[in-house]
mmCIF file of C-alpha atoms in Angstrom:
data_model
loop_
_atom_site.group_PDB
_atom_site.id
_atom_site.type_symbol
_atom_site.label_atom_id
_atom_site.label_comp_id
_atom_site.label_asym_id
_atom_site.label_seq_id
_atom_site.Cartn_x
_atom_site.Cartn_y
_atom_site.Cartn_z
ATOM 1 C CA MET A 16 1.392 -68.360 -59.082
ATOM 2 C CA LEU A 17 1.333 -68.981 -55.321
ATOM 3 C CA THR A 18 2.030 -65.289 -54.640
ATOM 4 C CA LEU A 19 -0.812 -64.281 -56.941
ATOM 5 C CA ASN A 20 -3.220 -66.527 -55.004
ATOM 6 C CA LYS A 21 -2.058 -65.005 -51.689
ATOM 7 C CA TYR A 22 -2.726 -61.482 -52.931
ATOM 8 C CA LEU A 23 -6.078 -62.487 -54.353
ATOM 9 C CA VAL A 24 -7.216 -64.104 -51.087
ATOM 10 C CA LEU A 25 -5.835 -61.182 -49.049
ATOM 11 C CA SER A 26 -7.645 -58.607 -51.192
ATOM 12 C CA LEU A 27 -10.875 -60.628 -50.996
ATOM 13 C CA LEU A 28 -10.679 -60.794 -47.173
ATOM 14 C CA LEU A 29 -9.890 -57.090 -46.932
ATOM 15 C CA THR A 30 -12.869 -56.251 -49.145
ATOM 16 C CA LEU A 31 -15.188 -58.421 -47.038
ATOM 17 C CA LEU A 32 -13.989 -56.841 -43.782
ATOM 18 C CA LEU A 33 -14.436 -53.309 -45.093
ATOM 19 C CA HIS A 34 -17.860 -54.168 -46.468
ATOM 20 C CA ALA A 35 -19.006 -55.721 -43.169
ATOM 21 C CA GLY A 36 -17.673 -52.772 -41.154
ATOM 22 C CA ALA A 37 -19.423 -50.245 -43.386
ATOM 23 C CA PHE A 38 -22.826 -51.883 -42.943
ATOM 24 C CA SER A 39 -22.646 -52.855 -39.276
ATOM 25 C CA GLN A 40 -25.196 -51.197 -37.028
ATOM 26 C CA GLU A 41 -23.186 -50.880 -33.856
ATOM 27 C CA LEU A 42 -23.704 -47.587 -32.095
ATOM 28 C CA ASP A 43 -20.767 -45.792 -30.580
ATOM 29 C CA ILE A 44 -23.085 -43.189 -29.025
ATOM 30 C CA GLN A 45 -23.314 -43.356 -25.248
ATOM 31 C CA ASN A 46 -26.018 -42.056 -22.981
ATOM 32 C CA ILE A 47 -24.309 -39.099 -21.320
ATOM 33 C CA GLU A 48 -27.374 -37.638 -19.614
ATOM 34 C CA ARG A 49 -27.879 -38.622 -15.986
ATOM 35 C CA ILE A 50 -31.218 -38.382 -14.216
ATOM 36 C CA THR A 51 -31.934 -39.238 -10.604
ATOM 37 C CA ILE A 52 -35.469 -39.229 -9.243
ATOM 38 C CA ALA A 53 -36.867 -39.442 -5.713
ATOM 39 C CA THR A 54 -40.417 -39.471 -4.376
ATOM 40 C CA ASP A 55 -41.742 -38.162 -1.083
ATOM 41 C CA ARG A 56 -42.440 -41.744 0.027
ATOM 42 C CA SER A 57 -42.843 -45.225 -1.410
ATOM 43 C CA LEU A 58 -46.389 -46.150 -0.263
ATOM 44 C CA TYR A 59 -49.454 -44.346 -1.595
ATOM 45 C CA ILE A 60 -53.227 -44.681 -1.525
ATOM 46 C CA SER A 61 -54.994 -44.425 -4.869
ATOM 47 C CA GLY A 62 -56.278 -40.921 -5.550
ATOM 48 C CA GLU A 63 -53.603 -39.057 -3.622
ATOM 49 C CA PRO A 64 -50.797 -36.942 -5.095
ATOM 50 C CA MET A 65 -47.276 -38.237 -5.421
ATOM 51 C CA TRP A 66 -44.591 -35.557 -5.166
ATOM 52 C CA TYR A 67 -41.260 -36.160 -6.845
ATOM 53 C CA SER A 68 -38.010 -34.348 -7.457
ATOM 54 C CA ALA A 69 -35.395 -35.140 -10.057
ATOM 55 C CA ALA A 70 -31.925 -33.956 -10.946
ATOM 56 C CA TYR A 71 -30.574 -33.672 -14.485
ATOM 57 C CA SER A 72 -26.867 -33.575 -15.250
ATOM 58 C CA VAL A 73 -24.355 -34.151 -18.004
ATOM 59 C CA PRO A 74 -21.091 -35.602 -16.633
ATOM 60 C CA GLY A 75 -17.816 -33.779 -17.018
ATOM 61 C CA ASN A 76 -16.856 -30.157 -16.921
ATOM 62 C CA THR A 77 -19.160 -29.265 -19.771
ATOM 63 C CA SER A 78 -22.094 -26.938 -19.388
ATOM 64 C CA GLN A 79 -23.812 -28.613 -22.331
ATOM 65 C CA VAL A 80 -27.554 -29.127 -21.979
ATOM 66 C CA LEU A 81 -29.082 -31.655 -24.367
ATOM 67 C CA SER A 82 -32.638 -31.698 -23.022
ATOM 68 C CA LYS A 83 -35.035 -29.139 -21.626
ATOM 69 C CA VAL A 84 -38.008 -31.447 -20.948
ATOM 70 C CA LEU A 85 -38.306 -34.470 -18.638
ATOM 71 C CA TYR A 86 -40.961 -37.120 -19.297
ATOM 72 C CA VAL A 87 -42.351 -38.804 -16.184
ATOM 73 C CA GLU A 88 -44.564 -41.890 -16.514
ATOM 74 C CA LEU A 89 -46.299 -44.266 -14.113
ATOM 75 C CA PHE A 90 -46.642 -47.910 -15.224
ATOM 76 C CA ASN A 91 -48.312 -50.935 -13.651
ATOM 77 C CA ASN A 92 -46.923 -54.503 -13.476
ATOM 78 C CA ASP A 93 -48.284 -55.299 -16.936
ATOM 79 C CA ASN A 94 -46.233 -52.417 -18.408
ATOM 80 C CA GLN A 95 -49.403 -50.432 -19.129
ATOM 81 C CA LEU A 96 -49.159 -46.656 -18.891
ATOM 82 C CA ILE A 97 -51.295 -45.301 -16.047
ATOM 83 C CA THR A 98 -50.454 -41.586 -16.233
ATOM 84 C CA SER A 99 -47.715 -39.381 -17.635
ATOM 85 C CA GLN A 100 -46.573 -35.771 -17.782
ATOM 86 C CA LYS A 101 -43.941 -33.486 -19.262
ATOM 87 C CA VAL A 102 -41.984 -31.188 -16.935
ATOM 88 C CA ALA A 103 -39.528 -28.428 -17.795
ATOM 89 C CA ILE A 104 -35.924 -28.888 -16.677
ATOM 90 C CA ASP A 105 -34.845 -25.686 -14.923
ATOM 91 C CA ASN A 106 -31.095 -25.501 -14.175
ATOM 92 C CA GLY A 107 -30.917 -29.273 -13.756
ATOM 93 C CA VAL A 108 -33.683 -29.393 -11.141
ATOM 94 C CA ILE A 109 -37.150 -30.823 -11.675
ATOM 95 C CA THR A 110 -40.029 -30.956 -9.203
ATOM 96 C CA GLY A 111 -43.527 -32.137 -9.868
ATOM 97 C CA ARG A 112 -46.647 -33.898 -8.751
ATOM 98 C CA ILE A 113 -48.606 -36.764 -10.258
ATOM 99 C CA VAL A 114 -52.029 -37.681 -8.931
ATOM 100 C CA ILE A 115 -52.443 -41.442 -8.762
ATOM 101 C CA PRO A 116 -55.805 -42.307 -10.364
ATOM 102 C CA GLU A 117 -58.486 -43.600 -8.019
ATOM 103 C CA HIS A 118 -59.321 -46.580 -10.249
ATOM 104 C CA VAL A 119 -55.899 -48.274 -10.044
ATOM 105 C CA SER A 120 -55.662 -51.602 -8.262
ATOM 106 C CA THR A 121 -53.544 -52.419 -5.257
ATOM 107 C CA GLY A 122 -50.055 -53.388 -6.344
ATOM 108 C CA TYR A 123 -46.598 -52.271 -7.365
ATOM 109 C CA TYR A 124 -46.062 -49.494 -9.876
ATOM 110 C CA ILE A 125 -43.017 -48.093 -11.642
ATOM 111 C CA LEU A 126 -42.319 -44.377 -11.898
ATOM 112 C CA ARG A 127 -40.010 -43.784 -14.870
ATOM 113 C CA ALA A 128 -38.209 -40.597 -15.968
ATOM 114 C CA TYR A 129 -36.355 -39.942 -19.221
ATOM 115 C CA THR A 130 -35.615 -37.298 -21.857
ATOM 116 C CA ARG A 131 -36.093 -37.385 -25.628
ATOM 117 C CA TYR A 132 -32.349 -37.885 -26.048
ATOM 118 C CA GLN A 133 -32.503 -40.986 -23.833
ATOM 119 C CA GLU A 134 -35.187 -42.538 -26.048
ATOM 120 C CA ASN A 135 -32.312 -43.496 -28.375
ATOM 121 C CA PHE A 136 -31.238 -46.055 -25.776
ATOM 122 C CA PRO A 137 -32.917 -49.129 -24.214
ATOM 123 C CA ALA A 138 -35.700 -48.486 -21.688
ATOM 124 C CA TRP A 139 -33.846 -50.352 -18.922
ATOM 125 C CA GLN A 140 -31.414 -47.415 -18.833
ATOM 126 C CA PHE A 141 -34.171 -44.977 -17.815
ATOM 127 C CA GLU A 142 -34.267 -43.861 -14.201
ATOM 128 C CA SER A 143 -37.082 -45.617 -12.349
ATOM 129 C CA VAL A 144 -38.509 -46.036 -8.860
ATOM 130 C CA ILE A 145 -40.792 -48.827 -7.621
ATOM 131 C CA LEU A 146 -43.836 -47.658 -5.662
ATOM 132 C CA SER A 147 -46.596 -49.438 -3.746
ATOM 133 C CA VAL A 148 -50.174 -48.296 -4.219
ATOM 134 C CA VAL A 149 -53.068 -49.409 -2.016
ATOM 135 C CA ASN A 150 -56.658 -49.108 -3.188
ATOM 136 C CA PRO A 151 -59.029 -49.780 -0.266
ATOM 137 C CA SER A 152 -61.866 -50.701 -2.630
ATOM 138 C CA HIS A 153 -59.639 -53.192 -4.554
ATOM 139 C CA PRO A 154 -57.626 -55.099 -1.931
ATOM 140 C CA LEU A 155 -55.195 -57.859 -2.759
ATOM 141 C CA PRO A 156 -56.764 -61.311 -3.039
ATOM 142 C CA PRO A 157 -56.086 -63.570 -0.063
ATOM 143 C CA VAL A 158 -53.357 -66.160 -0.394
ATOM 144 C CA PRO A 159 -54.973 -69.618 -0.156
ATOM 145 C CA LEU A 160 -53.336 -72.194 2.074
ATOM 146 C CA ASN A 161 -53.481 -75.677 0.561
ATOM 147 C CA SER A 162 -53.697 -77.598 3.813
ATOM 148 C CA ILE A 163 -53.218 -77.313 7.530
ATOM 149 C CA VAL A 164 -49.789 -78.939 7.154
ATOM 150 C CA ASP A 165 -48.577 -75.892 5.193
ATOM 151 C CA GLN A 166 -49.425 -73.554 8.060
ATOM 152 C CA THR A 167 -46.583 -72.611 10.359
ATOM 153 C CA ASN A 168 -47.199 -72.612 14.084
ATOM 154 C CA ILE A 169 -45.020 -70.201 16.026
ATOM 155 C CA SER A 170 -44.995 -70.703 19.760
#
């Protein structure tokens, strides 16, 4: 009787493990595409063009190409899309230009690049660059000093 109970419990555990493994949603797919992006500089004035270049590669000795289009997007601090474009990947090299809209405020912006294949993965894995944009008609608000005691005197 004790042996029968052991086999019953063992078969129940094995069934539960197989059932849980069959319905788990873990992905074994890895992001094998690599993108690097660089801009001509990191400080821009609103309304001027921003030139960028990017490199696309798949690691290893494979000549496999998964993507032929690169998506480039410019976001503000509130994660709102400012402008975007699609650029063809030609032999792993991408060059392009995005004109920063004149209406954007002074602040930091994020230039992000990814492919359709990479959309299967979290956005933090996308290649990104932080840029500063200055709009002369929308300057940063002044930082208020609470009291004279807070001011530092350098002599």
